[in-house]
Coordinates of C-alpha atoms in Angstrom, one line a residue:
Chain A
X270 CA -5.8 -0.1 9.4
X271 CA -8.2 1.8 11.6
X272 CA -6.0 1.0 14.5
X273 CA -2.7 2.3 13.0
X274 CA -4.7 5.7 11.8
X275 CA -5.8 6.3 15.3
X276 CA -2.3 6.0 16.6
X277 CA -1.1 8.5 14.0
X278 CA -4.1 11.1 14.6
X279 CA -3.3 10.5 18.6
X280 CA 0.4 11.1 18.0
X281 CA 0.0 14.2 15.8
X282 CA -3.1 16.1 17.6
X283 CA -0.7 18.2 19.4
X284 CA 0.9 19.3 16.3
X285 CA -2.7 19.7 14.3
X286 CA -3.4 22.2 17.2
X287 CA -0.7 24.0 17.7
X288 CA -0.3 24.6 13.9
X289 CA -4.3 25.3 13.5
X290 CA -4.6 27.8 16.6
X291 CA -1.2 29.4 15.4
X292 CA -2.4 30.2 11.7
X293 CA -5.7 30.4 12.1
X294 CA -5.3 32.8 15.4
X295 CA -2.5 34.8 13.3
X296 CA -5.5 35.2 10.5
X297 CA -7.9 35.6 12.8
X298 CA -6.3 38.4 14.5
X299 CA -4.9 40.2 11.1
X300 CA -8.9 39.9 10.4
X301 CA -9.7 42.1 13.7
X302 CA -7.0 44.5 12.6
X303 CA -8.5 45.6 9.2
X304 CA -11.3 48.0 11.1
X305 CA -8.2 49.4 12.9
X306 CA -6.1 50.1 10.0
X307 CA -9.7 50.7 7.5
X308 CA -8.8 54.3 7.8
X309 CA -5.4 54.5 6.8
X310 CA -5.8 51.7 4.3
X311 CA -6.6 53.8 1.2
X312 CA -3.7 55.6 0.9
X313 CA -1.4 52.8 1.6
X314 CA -3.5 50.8 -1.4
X315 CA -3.0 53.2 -4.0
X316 CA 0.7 53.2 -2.7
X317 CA 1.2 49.3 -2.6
X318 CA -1.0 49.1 -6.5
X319 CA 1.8 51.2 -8.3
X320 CA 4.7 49.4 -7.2
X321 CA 5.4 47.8 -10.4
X322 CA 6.5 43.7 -10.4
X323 CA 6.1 43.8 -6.2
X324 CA 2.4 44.6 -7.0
X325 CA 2.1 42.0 -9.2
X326 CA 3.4 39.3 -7.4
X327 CA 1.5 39.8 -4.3
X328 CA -1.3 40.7 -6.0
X329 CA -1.9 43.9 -4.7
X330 CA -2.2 45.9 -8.9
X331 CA -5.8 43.6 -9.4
X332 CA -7.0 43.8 -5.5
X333 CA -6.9 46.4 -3.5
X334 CA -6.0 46.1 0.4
X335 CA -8.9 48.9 1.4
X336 CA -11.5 46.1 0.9
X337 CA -11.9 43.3 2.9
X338 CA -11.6 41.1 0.6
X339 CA -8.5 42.2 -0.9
X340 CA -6.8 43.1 2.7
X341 CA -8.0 39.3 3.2
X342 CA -6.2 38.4 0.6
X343 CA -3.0 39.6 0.5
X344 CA -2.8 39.5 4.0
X345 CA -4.0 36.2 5.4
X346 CA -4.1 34.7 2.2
X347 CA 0.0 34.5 1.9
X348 CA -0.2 34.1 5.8
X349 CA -2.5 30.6 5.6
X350 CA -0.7 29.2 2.2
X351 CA 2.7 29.3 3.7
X352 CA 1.5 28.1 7.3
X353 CA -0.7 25.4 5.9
X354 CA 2.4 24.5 3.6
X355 CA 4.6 24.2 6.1
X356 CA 2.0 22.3 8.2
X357 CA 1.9 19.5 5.5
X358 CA 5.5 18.7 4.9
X359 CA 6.6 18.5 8.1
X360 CA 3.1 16.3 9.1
X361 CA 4.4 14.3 5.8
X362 CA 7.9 14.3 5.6
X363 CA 7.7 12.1 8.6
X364 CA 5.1 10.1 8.8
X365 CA 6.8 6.6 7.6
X366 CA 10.4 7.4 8.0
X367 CA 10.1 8.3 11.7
X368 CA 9.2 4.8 12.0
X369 CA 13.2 3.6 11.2
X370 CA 14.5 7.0 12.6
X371 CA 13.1 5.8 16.1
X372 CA 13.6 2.9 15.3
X373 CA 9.9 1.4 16.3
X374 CA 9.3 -0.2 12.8
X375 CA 10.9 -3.3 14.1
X376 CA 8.2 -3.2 16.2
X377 CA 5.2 -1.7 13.5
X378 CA 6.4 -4.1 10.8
X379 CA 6.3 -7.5 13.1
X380 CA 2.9 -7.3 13.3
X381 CA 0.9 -8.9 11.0
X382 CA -0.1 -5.5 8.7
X383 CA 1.3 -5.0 5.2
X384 CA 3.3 -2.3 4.4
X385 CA 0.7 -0.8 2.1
X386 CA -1.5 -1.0 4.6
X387 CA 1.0 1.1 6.6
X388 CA 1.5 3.3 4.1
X389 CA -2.5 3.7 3.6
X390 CA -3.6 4.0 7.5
X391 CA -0.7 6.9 7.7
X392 CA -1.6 8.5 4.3
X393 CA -5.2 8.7 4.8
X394 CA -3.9 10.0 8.6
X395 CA -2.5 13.2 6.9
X396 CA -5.7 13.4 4.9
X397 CA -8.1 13.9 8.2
X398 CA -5.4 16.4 9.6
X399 CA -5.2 18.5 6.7
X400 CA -9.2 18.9 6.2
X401 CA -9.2 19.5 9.9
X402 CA -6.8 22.4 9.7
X403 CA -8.2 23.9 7.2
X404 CA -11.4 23.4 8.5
X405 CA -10.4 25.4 11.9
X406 CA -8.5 27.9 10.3
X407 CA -11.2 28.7 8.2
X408 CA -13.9 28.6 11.0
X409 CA -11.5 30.8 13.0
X410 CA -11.2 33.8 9.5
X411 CA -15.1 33.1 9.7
X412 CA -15.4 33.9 13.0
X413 CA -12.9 37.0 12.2
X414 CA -15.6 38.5 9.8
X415 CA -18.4 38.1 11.8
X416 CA -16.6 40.1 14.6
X417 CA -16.2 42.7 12.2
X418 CA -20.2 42.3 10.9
X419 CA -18.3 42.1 7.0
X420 CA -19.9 39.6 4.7
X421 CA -18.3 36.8 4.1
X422 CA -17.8 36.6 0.0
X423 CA -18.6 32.8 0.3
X424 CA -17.9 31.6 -3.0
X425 CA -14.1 33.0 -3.2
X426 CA -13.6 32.1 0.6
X427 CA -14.6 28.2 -0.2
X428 CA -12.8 28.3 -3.4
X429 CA -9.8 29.6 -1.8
X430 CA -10.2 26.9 1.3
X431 CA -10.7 24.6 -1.4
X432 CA -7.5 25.6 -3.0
X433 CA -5.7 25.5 0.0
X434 CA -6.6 21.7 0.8
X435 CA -5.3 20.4 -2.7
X436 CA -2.2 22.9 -2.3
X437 CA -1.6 21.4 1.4
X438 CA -2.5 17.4 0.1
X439 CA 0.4 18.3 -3.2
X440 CA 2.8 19.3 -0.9
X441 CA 2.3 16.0 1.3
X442 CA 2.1 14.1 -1.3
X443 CA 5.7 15.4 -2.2
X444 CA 6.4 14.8 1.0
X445 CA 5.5 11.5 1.2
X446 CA 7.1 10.3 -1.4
X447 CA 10.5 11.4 0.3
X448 CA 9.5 10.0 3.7
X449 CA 9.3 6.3 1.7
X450 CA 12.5 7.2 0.7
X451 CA 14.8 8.0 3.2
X452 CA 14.8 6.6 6.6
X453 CA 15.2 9.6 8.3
X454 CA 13.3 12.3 9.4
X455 CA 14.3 15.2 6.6
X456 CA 11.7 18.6 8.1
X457 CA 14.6 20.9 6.7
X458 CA 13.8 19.4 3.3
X459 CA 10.0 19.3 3.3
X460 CA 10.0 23.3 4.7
X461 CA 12.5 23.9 1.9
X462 CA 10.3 22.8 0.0
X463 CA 7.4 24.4 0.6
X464 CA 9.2 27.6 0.5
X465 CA 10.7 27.0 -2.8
X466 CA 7.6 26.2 -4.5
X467 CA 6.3 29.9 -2.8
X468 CA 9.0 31.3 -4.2
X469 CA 8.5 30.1 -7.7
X470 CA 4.8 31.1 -8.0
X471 CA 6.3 35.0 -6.5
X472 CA 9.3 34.7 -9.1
X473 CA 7.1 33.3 -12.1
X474 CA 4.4 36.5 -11.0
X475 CA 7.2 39.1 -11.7
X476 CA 9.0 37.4 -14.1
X477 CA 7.2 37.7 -17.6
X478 CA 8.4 34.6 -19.8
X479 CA 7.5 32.7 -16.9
X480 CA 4.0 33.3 -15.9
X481 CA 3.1 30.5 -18.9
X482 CA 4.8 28.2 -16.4
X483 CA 3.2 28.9 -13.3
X484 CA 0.4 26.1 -13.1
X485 CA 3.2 23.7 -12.7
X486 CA 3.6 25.1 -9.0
X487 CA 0.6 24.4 -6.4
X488 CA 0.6 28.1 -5.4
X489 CA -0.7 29.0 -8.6
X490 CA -4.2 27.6 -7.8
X491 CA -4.1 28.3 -4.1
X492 CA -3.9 32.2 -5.0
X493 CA -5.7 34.2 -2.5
X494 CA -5.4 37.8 -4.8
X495 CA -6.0 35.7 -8.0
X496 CA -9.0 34.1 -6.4
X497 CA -10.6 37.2 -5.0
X498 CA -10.3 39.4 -7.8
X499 CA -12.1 36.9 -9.9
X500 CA -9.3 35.8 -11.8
X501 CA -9.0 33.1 -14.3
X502 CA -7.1 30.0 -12.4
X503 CA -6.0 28.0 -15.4
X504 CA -7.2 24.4 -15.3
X505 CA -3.7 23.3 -16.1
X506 CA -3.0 23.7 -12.4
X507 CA -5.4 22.0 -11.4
X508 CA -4.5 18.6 -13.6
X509 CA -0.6 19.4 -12.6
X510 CA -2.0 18.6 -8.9
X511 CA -3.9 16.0 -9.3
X512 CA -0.8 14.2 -11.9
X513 CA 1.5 15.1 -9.4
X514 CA -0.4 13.8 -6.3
X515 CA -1.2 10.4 -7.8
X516 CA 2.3 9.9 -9.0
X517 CA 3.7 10.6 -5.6
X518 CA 1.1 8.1 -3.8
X519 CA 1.8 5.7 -6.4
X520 CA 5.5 6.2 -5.9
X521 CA 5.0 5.7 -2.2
X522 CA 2.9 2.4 -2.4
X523 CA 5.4 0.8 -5.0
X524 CA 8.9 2.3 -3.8
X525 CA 8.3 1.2 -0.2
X526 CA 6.7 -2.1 -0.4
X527 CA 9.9 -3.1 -2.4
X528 CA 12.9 -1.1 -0.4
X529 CA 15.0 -3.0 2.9
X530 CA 13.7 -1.2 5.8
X531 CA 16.6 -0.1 8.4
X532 CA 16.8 -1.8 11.6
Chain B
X260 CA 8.7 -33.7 13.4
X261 CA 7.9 -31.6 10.2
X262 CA 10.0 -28.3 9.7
X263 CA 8.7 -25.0 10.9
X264 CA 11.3 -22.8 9.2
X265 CA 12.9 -24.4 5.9
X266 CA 15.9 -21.5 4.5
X267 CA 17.2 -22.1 0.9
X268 CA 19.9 -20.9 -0.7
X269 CA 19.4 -17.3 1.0
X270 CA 21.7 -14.9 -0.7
X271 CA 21.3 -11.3 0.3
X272 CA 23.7 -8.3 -0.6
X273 CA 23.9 -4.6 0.5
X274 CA 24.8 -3.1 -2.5
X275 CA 28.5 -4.1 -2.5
X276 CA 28.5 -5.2 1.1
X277 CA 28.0 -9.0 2.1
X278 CA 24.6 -9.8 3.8
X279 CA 24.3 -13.9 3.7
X280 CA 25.7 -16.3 1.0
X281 CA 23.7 -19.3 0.4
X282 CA 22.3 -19.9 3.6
X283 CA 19.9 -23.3 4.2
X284 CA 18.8 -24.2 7.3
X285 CA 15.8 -26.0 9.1
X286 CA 14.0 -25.9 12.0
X287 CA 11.5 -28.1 13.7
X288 CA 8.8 -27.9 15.4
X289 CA 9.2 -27.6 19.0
X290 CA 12.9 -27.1 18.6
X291 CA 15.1 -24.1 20.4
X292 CA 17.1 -23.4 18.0
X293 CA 20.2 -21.4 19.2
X294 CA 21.7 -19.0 16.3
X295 CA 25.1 -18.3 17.0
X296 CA 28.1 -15.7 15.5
X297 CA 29.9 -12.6 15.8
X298 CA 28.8 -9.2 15.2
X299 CA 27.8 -8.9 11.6
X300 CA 28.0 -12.4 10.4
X301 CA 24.6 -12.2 9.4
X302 CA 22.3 -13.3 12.1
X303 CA 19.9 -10.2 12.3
X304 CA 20.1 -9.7 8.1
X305 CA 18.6 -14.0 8.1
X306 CA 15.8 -12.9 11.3
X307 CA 14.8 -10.3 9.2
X308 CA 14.8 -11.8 5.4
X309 CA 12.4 -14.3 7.3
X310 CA 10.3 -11.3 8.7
X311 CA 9.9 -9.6 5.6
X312 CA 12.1 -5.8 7.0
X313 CA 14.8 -7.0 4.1
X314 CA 14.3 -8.4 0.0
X315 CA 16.5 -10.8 -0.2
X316 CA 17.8 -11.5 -3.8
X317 CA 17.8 -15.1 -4.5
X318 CA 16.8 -18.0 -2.6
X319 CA 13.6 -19.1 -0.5
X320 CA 12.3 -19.3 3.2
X321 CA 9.5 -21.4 4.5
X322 CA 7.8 -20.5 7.3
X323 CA 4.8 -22.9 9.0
X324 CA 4.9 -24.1 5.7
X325 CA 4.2 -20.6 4.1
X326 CA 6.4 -18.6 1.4
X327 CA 8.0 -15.5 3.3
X328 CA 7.3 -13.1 0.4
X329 CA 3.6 -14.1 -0.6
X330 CA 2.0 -15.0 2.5
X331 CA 4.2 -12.5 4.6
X332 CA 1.5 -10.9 6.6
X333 CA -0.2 -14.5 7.6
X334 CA 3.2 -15.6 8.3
X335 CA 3.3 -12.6 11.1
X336 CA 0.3 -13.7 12.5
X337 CA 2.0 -16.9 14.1
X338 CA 4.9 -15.1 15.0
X339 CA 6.3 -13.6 18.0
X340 CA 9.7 -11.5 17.3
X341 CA 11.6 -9.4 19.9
X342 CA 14.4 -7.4 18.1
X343 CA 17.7 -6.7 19.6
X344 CA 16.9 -3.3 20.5
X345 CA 13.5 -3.0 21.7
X346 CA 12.0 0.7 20.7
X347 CA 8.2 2.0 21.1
X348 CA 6.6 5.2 20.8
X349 CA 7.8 7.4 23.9
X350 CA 5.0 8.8 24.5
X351 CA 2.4 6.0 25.0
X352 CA 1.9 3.9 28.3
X353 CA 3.2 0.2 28.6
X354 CA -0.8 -0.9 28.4
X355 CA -1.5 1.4 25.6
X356 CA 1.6 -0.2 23.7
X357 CA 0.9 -3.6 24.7
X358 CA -2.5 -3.1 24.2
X359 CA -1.8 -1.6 20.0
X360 CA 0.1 -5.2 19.3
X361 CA -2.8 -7.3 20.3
X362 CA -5.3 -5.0 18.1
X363 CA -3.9 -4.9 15.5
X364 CA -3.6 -9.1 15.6
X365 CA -7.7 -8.6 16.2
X366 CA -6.9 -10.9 19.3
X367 CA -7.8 -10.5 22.9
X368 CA -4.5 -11.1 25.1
X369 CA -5.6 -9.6 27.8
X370 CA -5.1 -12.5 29.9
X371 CA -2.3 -13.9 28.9
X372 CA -0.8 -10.4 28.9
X373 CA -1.7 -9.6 32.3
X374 CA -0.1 -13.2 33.1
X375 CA 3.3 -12.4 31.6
X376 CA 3.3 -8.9 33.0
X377 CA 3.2 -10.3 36.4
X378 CA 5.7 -12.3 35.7
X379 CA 7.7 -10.5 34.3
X380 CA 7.3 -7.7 36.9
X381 CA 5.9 -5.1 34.3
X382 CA 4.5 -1.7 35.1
X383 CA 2.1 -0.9 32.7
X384 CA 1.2 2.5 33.7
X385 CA 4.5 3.7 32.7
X386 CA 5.3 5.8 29.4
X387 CA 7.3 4.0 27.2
X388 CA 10.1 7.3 27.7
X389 CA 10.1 6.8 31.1
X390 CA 11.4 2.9 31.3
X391 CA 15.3 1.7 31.2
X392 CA 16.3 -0.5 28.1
X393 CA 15.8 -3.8 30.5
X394 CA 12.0 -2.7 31.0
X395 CA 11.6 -2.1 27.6
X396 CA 12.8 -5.5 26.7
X397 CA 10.6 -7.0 28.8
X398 CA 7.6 -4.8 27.1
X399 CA 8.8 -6.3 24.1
X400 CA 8.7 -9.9 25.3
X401 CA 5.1 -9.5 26.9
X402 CA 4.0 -7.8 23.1
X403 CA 6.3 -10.9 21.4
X404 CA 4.0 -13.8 23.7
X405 CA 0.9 -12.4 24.4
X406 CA -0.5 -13.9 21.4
X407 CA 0.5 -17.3 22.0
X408 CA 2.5 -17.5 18.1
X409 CA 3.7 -20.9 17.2
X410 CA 7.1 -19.8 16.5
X411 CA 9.2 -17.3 18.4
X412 CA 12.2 -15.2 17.1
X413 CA 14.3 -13.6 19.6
X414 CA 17.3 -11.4 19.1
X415 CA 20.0 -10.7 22.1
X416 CA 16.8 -11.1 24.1
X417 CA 18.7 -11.1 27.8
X418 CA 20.7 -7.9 27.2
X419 CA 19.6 -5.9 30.3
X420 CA 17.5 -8.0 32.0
X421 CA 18.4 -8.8 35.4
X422 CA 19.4 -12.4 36.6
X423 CA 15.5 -13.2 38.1
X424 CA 13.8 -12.1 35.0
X425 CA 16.6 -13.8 32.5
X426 CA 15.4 -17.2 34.8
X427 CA 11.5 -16.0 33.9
X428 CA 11.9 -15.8 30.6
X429 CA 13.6 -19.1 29.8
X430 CA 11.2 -20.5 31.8
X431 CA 8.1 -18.8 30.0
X432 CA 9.9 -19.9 26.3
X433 CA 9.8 -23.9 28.2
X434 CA 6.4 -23.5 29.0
X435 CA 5.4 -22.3 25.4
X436 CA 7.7 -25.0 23.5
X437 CA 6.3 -27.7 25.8
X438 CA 2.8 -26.7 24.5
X439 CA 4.0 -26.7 20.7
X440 CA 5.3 -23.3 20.0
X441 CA 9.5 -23.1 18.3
X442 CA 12.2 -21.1 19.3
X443 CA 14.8 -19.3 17.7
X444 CA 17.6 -17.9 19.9
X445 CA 19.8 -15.4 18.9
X446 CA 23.1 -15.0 21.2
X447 CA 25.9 -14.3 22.5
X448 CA 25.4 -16.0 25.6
X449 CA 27.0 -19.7 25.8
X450 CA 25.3 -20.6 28.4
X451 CA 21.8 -19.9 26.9
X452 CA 22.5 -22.2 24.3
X453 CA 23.8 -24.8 26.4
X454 CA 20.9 -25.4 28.6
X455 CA 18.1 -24.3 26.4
X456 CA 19.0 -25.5 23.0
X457 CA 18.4 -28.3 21.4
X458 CA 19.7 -27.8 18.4
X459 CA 22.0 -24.6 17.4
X460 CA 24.2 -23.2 14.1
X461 CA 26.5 -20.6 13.6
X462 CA 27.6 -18.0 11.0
X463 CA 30.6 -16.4 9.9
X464 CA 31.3 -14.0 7.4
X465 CA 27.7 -14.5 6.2
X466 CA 27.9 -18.2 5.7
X467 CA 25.8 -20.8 8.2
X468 CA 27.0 -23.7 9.2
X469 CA 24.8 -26.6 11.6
X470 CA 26.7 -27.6 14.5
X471 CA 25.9 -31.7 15.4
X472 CA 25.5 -30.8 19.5
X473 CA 24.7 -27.0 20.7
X474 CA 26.3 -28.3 24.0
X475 CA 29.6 -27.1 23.8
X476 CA 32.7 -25.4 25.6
X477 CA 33.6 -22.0 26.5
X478 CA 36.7 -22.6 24.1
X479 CA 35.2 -24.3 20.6
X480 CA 32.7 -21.1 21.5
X481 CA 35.4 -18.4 21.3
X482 CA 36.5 -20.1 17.9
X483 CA 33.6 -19.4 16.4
X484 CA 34.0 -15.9 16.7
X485 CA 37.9 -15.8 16.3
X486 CA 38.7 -14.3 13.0

């Protein structure tokens, strides 16, 4: 198992980089701007907290962007949850069926390793990738506030790291559960995904018979404006994750240990 | 001689498409066995029920004495298999490829994988995206040996390898049988089976049947695979 999770960190490090440097540069760098923009900030906040259902669903009527926190936020906060998103289904969406769309499980599966120890070694691969981007990205928004001397509000900056993880682990779970699926590589899907369920926590923010409904989409937890304003994050959400996660591994495990595997 | 491979009654179905019907056969130890038949008669769909890549819906297959289904992972332990189309990751060298096969088998080949890469005139500094289909074959042969497995399974092995190497390989499946090891032999090639095999079969339309002598003519060959 070990051996096979190597191979899968090797063949992704370019991609955990890439993806890390690009989002947690791009946060990094809207971090540096805030001191730039601090002065015409408060005027553009008032502006952007009396816009009605737009203000609501970026959060912008319970945080306001003159403060770090709230510039933090709305700003990197949508920035990392969509990169980090996007990072996961398309680390995800691959990571067993490229195996037939190469054509190298021929190969893989002749060796004497179970498929659910495949499955495992590849799963747990995504795991170490995901806590390692979200480790870097949130060294590199770290290393953003320091350069501005702001203090780092370190209880809603783990919580919303935190948040990010399980949001990033749910939609590769999804994922996953598609790769056992289909035997090839479908990145259109898992990004359409991703975007989808974004688009659903904006709609469900705006929309007011829905917001009951929103802790059945990961991006209800992972928050940023919610988080930093001290919101209430319904627990709900939380159990959704975790249902939906262990059904999708489970669905992995079982579905492809019993499905023909293309030559 | 006791059997190495014992297929019962295999049946296997795509869906509404015909895989295998009822398909028995034996192997024995030390045997080439030469597997014979035209393009989707069902050669690669019975290699890979016995590797485990396909569930097959009714019947049973023996391998070494082991059930294919429960004891599919020890099975694969004493098995060499080169597939018809011989793919790796692109982006790892020959060694590093070679190299993942014989970890993940906890073995050390090193020898007897530096033995066949000479042989077989391998350049293991190469990325796997780098080498022509022949040199990836032969990859696959080296990761399908180096282990020394008791039973071999090769598909189309000889497609694109040159006429020297073609002679290296027989030669290298001689020297393993000799020392204990069975071969199965999927072809196209007559003359393959007719010098290596000892024993041979063929299928048609997904059905296998034994032929008494694999020595035969360039004609009673062409039947087989007449409509």
């Amino acid at each position: 198992m070990i051996i096979i999770l190597k191979k899968e960190l090797r063949l992704n490090i370019k991609a955990f980089l890439v993806w890390s440097i690009v989002v947690g540069g791009l946060g990094m760098a809207c971090i540096l701007l805030y001191s730039s923009m601090q002065g015409t900030m408060k005027d553009m906040a008032d502006a952007f907290s009396n816009m009605g259902a737009f203000s609501d669903a970026f959060g912008m009527s319970t945080l306001s962007i003159a403060t770090i926190e709230g510039y933090f936020a709305t700003e990197v906060g949508v920035l990392h949850s969509l990169g980090g998103g996007m990072f996961a289904a398309i680390l995800s969406i691959a990571i067993l069926s490229k195996e037939e769309e190469g054509h190298t499980g021929e190969f893989l599966y002749s060796l004497p390793v179970s498929r659910n120890m495949v499955v495992a070694a590849k799963s747990l691969g995504v795991v170490i990738l995901l806590v390692m981007f979200t480790a870097l990205c949130g060294c590199l928004y770290a290393l953003g506030f320091t350069f501005l001397g702001e203090t780092i509000p370190v209880r809603e900056f783990l919580i919303f790291l935190a948040g990010q993880l399980l949001l990033d682990l749910e939609i590769a779970g999804i994922c996953l559960a598609i790769s056992a699926i289909s035997g090839k590589n479908r990145i259109g899907l898992g990004l359409g995904i991703t975007l989808l369920l974004y688009m659903y926590d904006i709609i469900g923010r705006v929309v007011p018979s829905l917001k009951e409904y929103l802790f059945l989409g990961p991006y209800s937890y992972a928050n940023a404006s919610v988080i930093f304003s001290d919101g209430d994050i319904s627990v709900g959400a939380y159990v959704m994750a975790a249902c939906v996660l262990v059904a999708a591994v489970a669905f992995t495990f079982t579905y492809y240990d019993k499905r023909d595997l293309a030559s | 001689m006791d059997n190495v491979i014992e297929i019962s009654n295999l049946t296997k179905n795509y869906g509404k498409n015909r895989g295998v019907i009822d398909v028995s056969m034996n192997v024995k130890r030390g045997d080439i066995f030469g597997f014979i038949g035209p393009n989707g008669a069902g050669k690669s769909t019975t290699i890979r029920s016995m590797l485990g890549f396909l569930k097959y819906d009714s019947g049973s297959i023996k391998i070494l004495g082991m059930d294919s289904v429960k004891d599919h992972v020890s099975i694969l332990k004493e098995v060499g298999y080169m597939p018809s189309e011989a793919w790796f990751y692109g982006s790892m060298r020959v060694s590093e490829v070679i190299r993942y096969a014989a970890d993940i088998r906890k073995k050390d080949c090193r020898a007897e994988a530096e033995k066949l890469c000479e042989r077989l005139k391998v350049d293991v500094n190469k990325r796997i995206k780098e080498l022509s289909y022949g040199n990836r074959k032969k990859v696959s042969i080296v990761c399908a040996m180096q282990h020394r497995p008791k039973l071999f399974i090769f598909d189309e092995p000889t497609g694109g390898l040159d006429p020297l190497i073609q002679k290296h390989f027989f030669d290298l499946i001689t020297e393993y049988v000799e020392e204990g090891a069975t071969c199965i032999l999927s072809t196209h090639v007559l003359s393959e089976v007719n010098k290596y095999c000892r024993s041979a079969a063929i299928m048609r339309e997904g059905r296998l049947t034994m032929l008494e002598s694999p020595k035969i003519d360039d004609e009673e060959f062409l039947k087989y695979y007449e409509e």
